[in-house]
PDB file of C-alpha atoms in Angstrom:
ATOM      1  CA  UNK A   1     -42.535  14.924  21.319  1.00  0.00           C
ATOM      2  CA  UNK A   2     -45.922  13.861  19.770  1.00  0.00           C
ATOM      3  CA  UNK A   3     -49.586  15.362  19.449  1.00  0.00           C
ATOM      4  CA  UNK A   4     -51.972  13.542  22.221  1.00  0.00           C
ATOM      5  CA  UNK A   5     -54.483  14.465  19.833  1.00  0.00           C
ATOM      6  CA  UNK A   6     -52.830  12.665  16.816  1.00  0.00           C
ATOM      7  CA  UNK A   7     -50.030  10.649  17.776  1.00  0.00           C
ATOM      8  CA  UNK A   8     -48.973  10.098  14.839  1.00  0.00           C
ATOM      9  CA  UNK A   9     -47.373  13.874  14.066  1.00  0.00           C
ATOM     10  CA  UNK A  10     -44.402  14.887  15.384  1.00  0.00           C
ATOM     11  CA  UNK A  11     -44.235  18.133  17.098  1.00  0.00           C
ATOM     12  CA  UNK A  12     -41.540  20.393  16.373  1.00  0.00           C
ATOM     13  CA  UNK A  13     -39.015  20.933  18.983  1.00  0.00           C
ATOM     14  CA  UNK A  14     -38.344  24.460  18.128  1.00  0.00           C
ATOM     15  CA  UNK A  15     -39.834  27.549  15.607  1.00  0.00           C
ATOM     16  CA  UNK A  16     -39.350  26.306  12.500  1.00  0.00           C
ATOM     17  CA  UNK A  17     -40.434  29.793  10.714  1.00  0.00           C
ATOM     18  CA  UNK A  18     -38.026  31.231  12.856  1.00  0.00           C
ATOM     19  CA  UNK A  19     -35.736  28.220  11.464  1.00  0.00           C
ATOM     20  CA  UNK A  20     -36.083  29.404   8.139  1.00  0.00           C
ATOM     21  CA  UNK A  21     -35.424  32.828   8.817  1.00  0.00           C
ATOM     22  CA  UNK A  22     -32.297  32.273   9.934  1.00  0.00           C
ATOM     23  CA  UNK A  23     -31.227  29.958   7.496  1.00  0.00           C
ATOM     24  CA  UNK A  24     -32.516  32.178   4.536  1.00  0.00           C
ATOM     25  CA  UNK A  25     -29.912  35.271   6.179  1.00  0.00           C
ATOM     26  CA  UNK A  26     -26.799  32.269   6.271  1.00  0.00           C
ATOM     27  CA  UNK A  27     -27.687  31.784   2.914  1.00  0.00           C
ATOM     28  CA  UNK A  28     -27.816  35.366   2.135  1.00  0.00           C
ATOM     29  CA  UNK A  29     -24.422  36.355   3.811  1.00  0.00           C
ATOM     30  CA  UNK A  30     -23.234  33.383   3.200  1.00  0.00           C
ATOM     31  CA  UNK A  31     -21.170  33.657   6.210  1.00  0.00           C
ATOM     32  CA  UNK A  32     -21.679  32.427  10.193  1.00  0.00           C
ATOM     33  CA  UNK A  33     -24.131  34.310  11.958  1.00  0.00           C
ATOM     34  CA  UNK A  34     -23.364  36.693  15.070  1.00  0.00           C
ATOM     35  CA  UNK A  35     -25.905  38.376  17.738  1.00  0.00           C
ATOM     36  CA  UNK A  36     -25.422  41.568  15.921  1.00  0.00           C
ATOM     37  CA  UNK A  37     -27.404  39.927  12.783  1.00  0.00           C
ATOM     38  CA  UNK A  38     -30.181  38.171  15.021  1.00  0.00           C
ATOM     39  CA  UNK A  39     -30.527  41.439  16.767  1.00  0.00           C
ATOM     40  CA  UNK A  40     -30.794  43.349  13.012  1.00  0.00           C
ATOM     41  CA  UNK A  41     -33.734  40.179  11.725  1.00  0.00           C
ATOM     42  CA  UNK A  42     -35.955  41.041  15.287  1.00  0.00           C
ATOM     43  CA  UNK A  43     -36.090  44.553  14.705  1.00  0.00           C
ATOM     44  CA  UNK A  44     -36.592  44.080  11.191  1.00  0.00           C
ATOM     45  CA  UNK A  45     -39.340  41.641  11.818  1.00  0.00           C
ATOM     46  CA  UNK A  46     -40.544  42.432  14.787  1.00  0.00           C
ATOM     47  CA  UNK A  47     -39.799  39.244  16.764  1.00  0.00           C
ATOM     48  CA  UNK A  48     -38.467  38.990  20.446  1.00  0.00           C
ATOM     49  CA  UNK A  49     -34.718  38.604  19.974  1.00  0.00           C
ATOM     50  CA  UNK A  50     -34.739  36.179  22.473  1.00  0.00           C
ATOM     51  CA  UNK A  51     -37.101  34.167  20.820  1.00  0.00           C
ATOM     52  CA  UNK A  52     -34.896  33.590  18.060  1.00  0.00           C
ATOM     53  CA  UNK A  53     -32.090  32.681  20.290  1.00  0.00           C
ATOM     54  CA  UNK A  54     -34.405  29.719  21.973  1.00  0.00           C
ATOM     55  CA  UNK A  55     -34.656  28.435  18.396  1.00  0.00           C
ATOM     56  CA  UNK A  56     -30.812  28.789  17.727  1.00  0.00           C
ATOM     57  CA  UNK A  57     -30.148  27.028  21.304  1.00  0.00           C
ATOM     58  CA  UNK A  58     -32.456  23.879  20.528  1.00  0.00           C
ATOM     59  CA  UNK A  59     -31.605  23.774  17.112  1.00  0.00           C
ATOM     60  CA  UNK A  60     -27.739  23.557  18.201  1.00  0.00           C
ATOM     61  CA  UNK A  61     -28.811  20.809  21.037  1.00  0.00           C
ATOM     62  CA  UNK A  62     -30.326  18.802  18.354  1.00  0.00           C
ATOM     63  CA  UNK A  63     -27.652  19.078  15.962  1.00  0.00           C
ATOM     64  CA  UNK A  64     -28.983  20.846  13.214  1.00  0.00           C
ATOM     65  CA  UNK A  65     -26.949  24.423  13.774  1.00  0.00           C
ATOM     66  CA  UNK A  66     -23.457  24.913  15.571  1.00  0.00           C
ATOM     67  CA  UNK A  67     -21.837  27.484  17.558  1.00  0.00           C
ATOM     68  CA  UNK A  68     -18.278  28.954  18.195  1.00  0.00           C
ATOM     69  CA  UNK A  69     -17.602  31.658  20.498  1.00  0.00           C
ATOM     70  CA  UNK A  70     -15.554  34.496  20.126  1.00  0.00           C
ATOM     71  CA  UNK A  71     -12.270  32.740  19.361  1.00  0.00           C
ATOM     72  CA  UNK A  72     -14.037  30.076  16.531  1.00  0.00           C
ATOM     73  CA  UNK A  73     -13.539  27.536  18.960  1.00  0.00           C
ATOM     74  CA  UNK A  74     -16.629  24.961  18.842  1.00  0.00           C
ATOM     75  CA  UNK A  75     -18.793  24.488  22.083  1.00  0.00           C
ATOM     76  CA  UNK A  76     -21.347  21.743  22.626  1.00  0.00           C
ATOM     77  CA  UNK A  77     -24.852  23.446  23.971  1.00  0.00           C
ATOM     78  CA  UNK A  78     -26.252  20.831  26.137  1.00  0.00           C
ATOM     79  CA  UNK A  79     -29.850  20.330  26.957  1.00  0.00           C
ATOM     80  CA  UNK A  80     -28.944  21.399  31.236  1.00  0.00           C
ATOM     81  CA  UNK A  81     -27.101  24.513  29.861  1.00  0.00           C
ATOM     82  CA  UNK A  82     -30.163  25.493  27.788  1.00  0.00           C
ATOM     83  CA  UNK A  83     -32.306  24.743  30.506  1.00  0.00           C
ATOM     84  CA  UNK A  84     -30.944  26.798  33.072  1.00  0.00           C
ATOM     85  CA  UNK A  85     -31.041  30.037  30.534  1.00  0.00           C
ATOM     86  CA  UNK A  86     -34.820  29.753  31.526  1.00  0.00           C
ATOM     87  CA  UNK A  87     -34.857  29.815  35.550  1.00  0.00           C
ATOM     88  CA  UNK A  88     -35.937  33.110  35.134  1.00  0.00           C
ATOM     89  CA  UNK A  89     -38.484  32.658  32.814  1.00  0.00           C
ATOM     90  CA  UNK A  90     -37.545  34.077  29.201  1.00  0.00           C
ATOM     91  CA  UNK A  91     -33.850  34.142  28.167  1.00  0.00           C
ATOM     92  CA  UNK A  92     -32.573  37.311  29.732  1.00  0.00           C
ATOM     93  CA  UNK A  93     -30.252  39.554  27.653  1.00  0.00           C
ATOM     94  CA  UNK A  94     -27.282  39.139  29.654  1.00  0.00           C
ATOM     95  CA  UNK A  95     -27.680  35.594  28.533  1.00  0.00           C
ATOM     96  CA  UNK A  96     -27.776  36.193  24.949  1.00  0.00           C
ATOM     97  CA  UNK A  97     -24.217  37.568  25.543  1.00  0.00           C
ATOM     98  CA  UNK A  98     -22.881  34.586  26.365  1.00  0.00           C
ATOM     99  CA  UNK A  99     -23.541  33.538  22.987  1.00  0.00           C
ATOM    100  CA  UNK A 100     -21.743  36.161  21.299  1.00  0.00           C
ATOM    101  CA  UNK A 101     -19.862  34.194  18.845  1.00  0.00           C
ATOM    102  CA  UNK A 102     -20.935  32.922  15.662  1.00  0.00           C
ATOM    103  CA  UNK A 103     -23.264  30.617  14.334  1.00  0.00           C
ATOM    104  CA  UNK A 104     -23.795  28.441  11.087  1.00  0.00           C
ATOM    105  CA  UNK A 105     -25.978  25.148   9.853  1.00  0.00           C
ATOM    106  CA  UNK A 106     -24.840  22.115   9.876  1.00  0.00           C
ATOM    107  CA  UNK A 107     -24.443  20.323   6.815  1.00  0.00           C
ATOM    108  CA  UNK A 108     -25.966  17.176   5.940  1.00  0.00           C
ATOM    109  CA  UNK A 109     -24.964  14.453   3.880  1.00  0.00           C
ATOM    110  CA  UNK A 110     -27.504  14.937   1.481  1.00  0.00           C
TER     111      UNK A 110
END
């Protein structure tokens, strides 16, 4: 996605302050996150829970974060799945719980 008003920069496709929130607490527990810890950072913080799961759900579409769900097994979070989390406007809580499992950065070959 780009600017109309300068094409030239490139819009991000999610939060990246919430981005970096959630990579700073990876880094810090140095372990996958779980909704228990996202839930702990919006109270902390003050920021809509589910706000910080719209940034975890685009970041995993676009590669950049994984999840696996309660058995560590690795599922693919498509664009239609993240989609449809929004037919009633914000992602509901009963959503979120789908999501239950745990999630981690992906690496890069830096």
């Amino acid at each position: 996605m780009t600017d109309t008003k300068t094409p030239d920069i490139e819009v991000p496709k999610w939060d990246v302050a919430l981005e970096a929130l959630v990579k700073e607490e990876y880094g810090k527990q140095g372990k996958p996150l779980r909704l228990e810890d996202f839930r702990r950072l919006a109270n902390q913080y003050t920021i809509r829970l589910d706000d910080i799961m719209a940034t975890l759900l685009e970041l995993a579409v676009h590669g950049q974060w994984r999840y696996c769900n309660p058995q560590e097994i690795p599922q693919i979070i498509t664009r239609d799945e993240v989609d449809a989390l929004y037919k009633r406007g914000r992602i509901q809580e009963a959503d979120m719980q789908a999501y239950g499992g745990s999630w981690y950065p992906v690496r890069s070959a830096e």
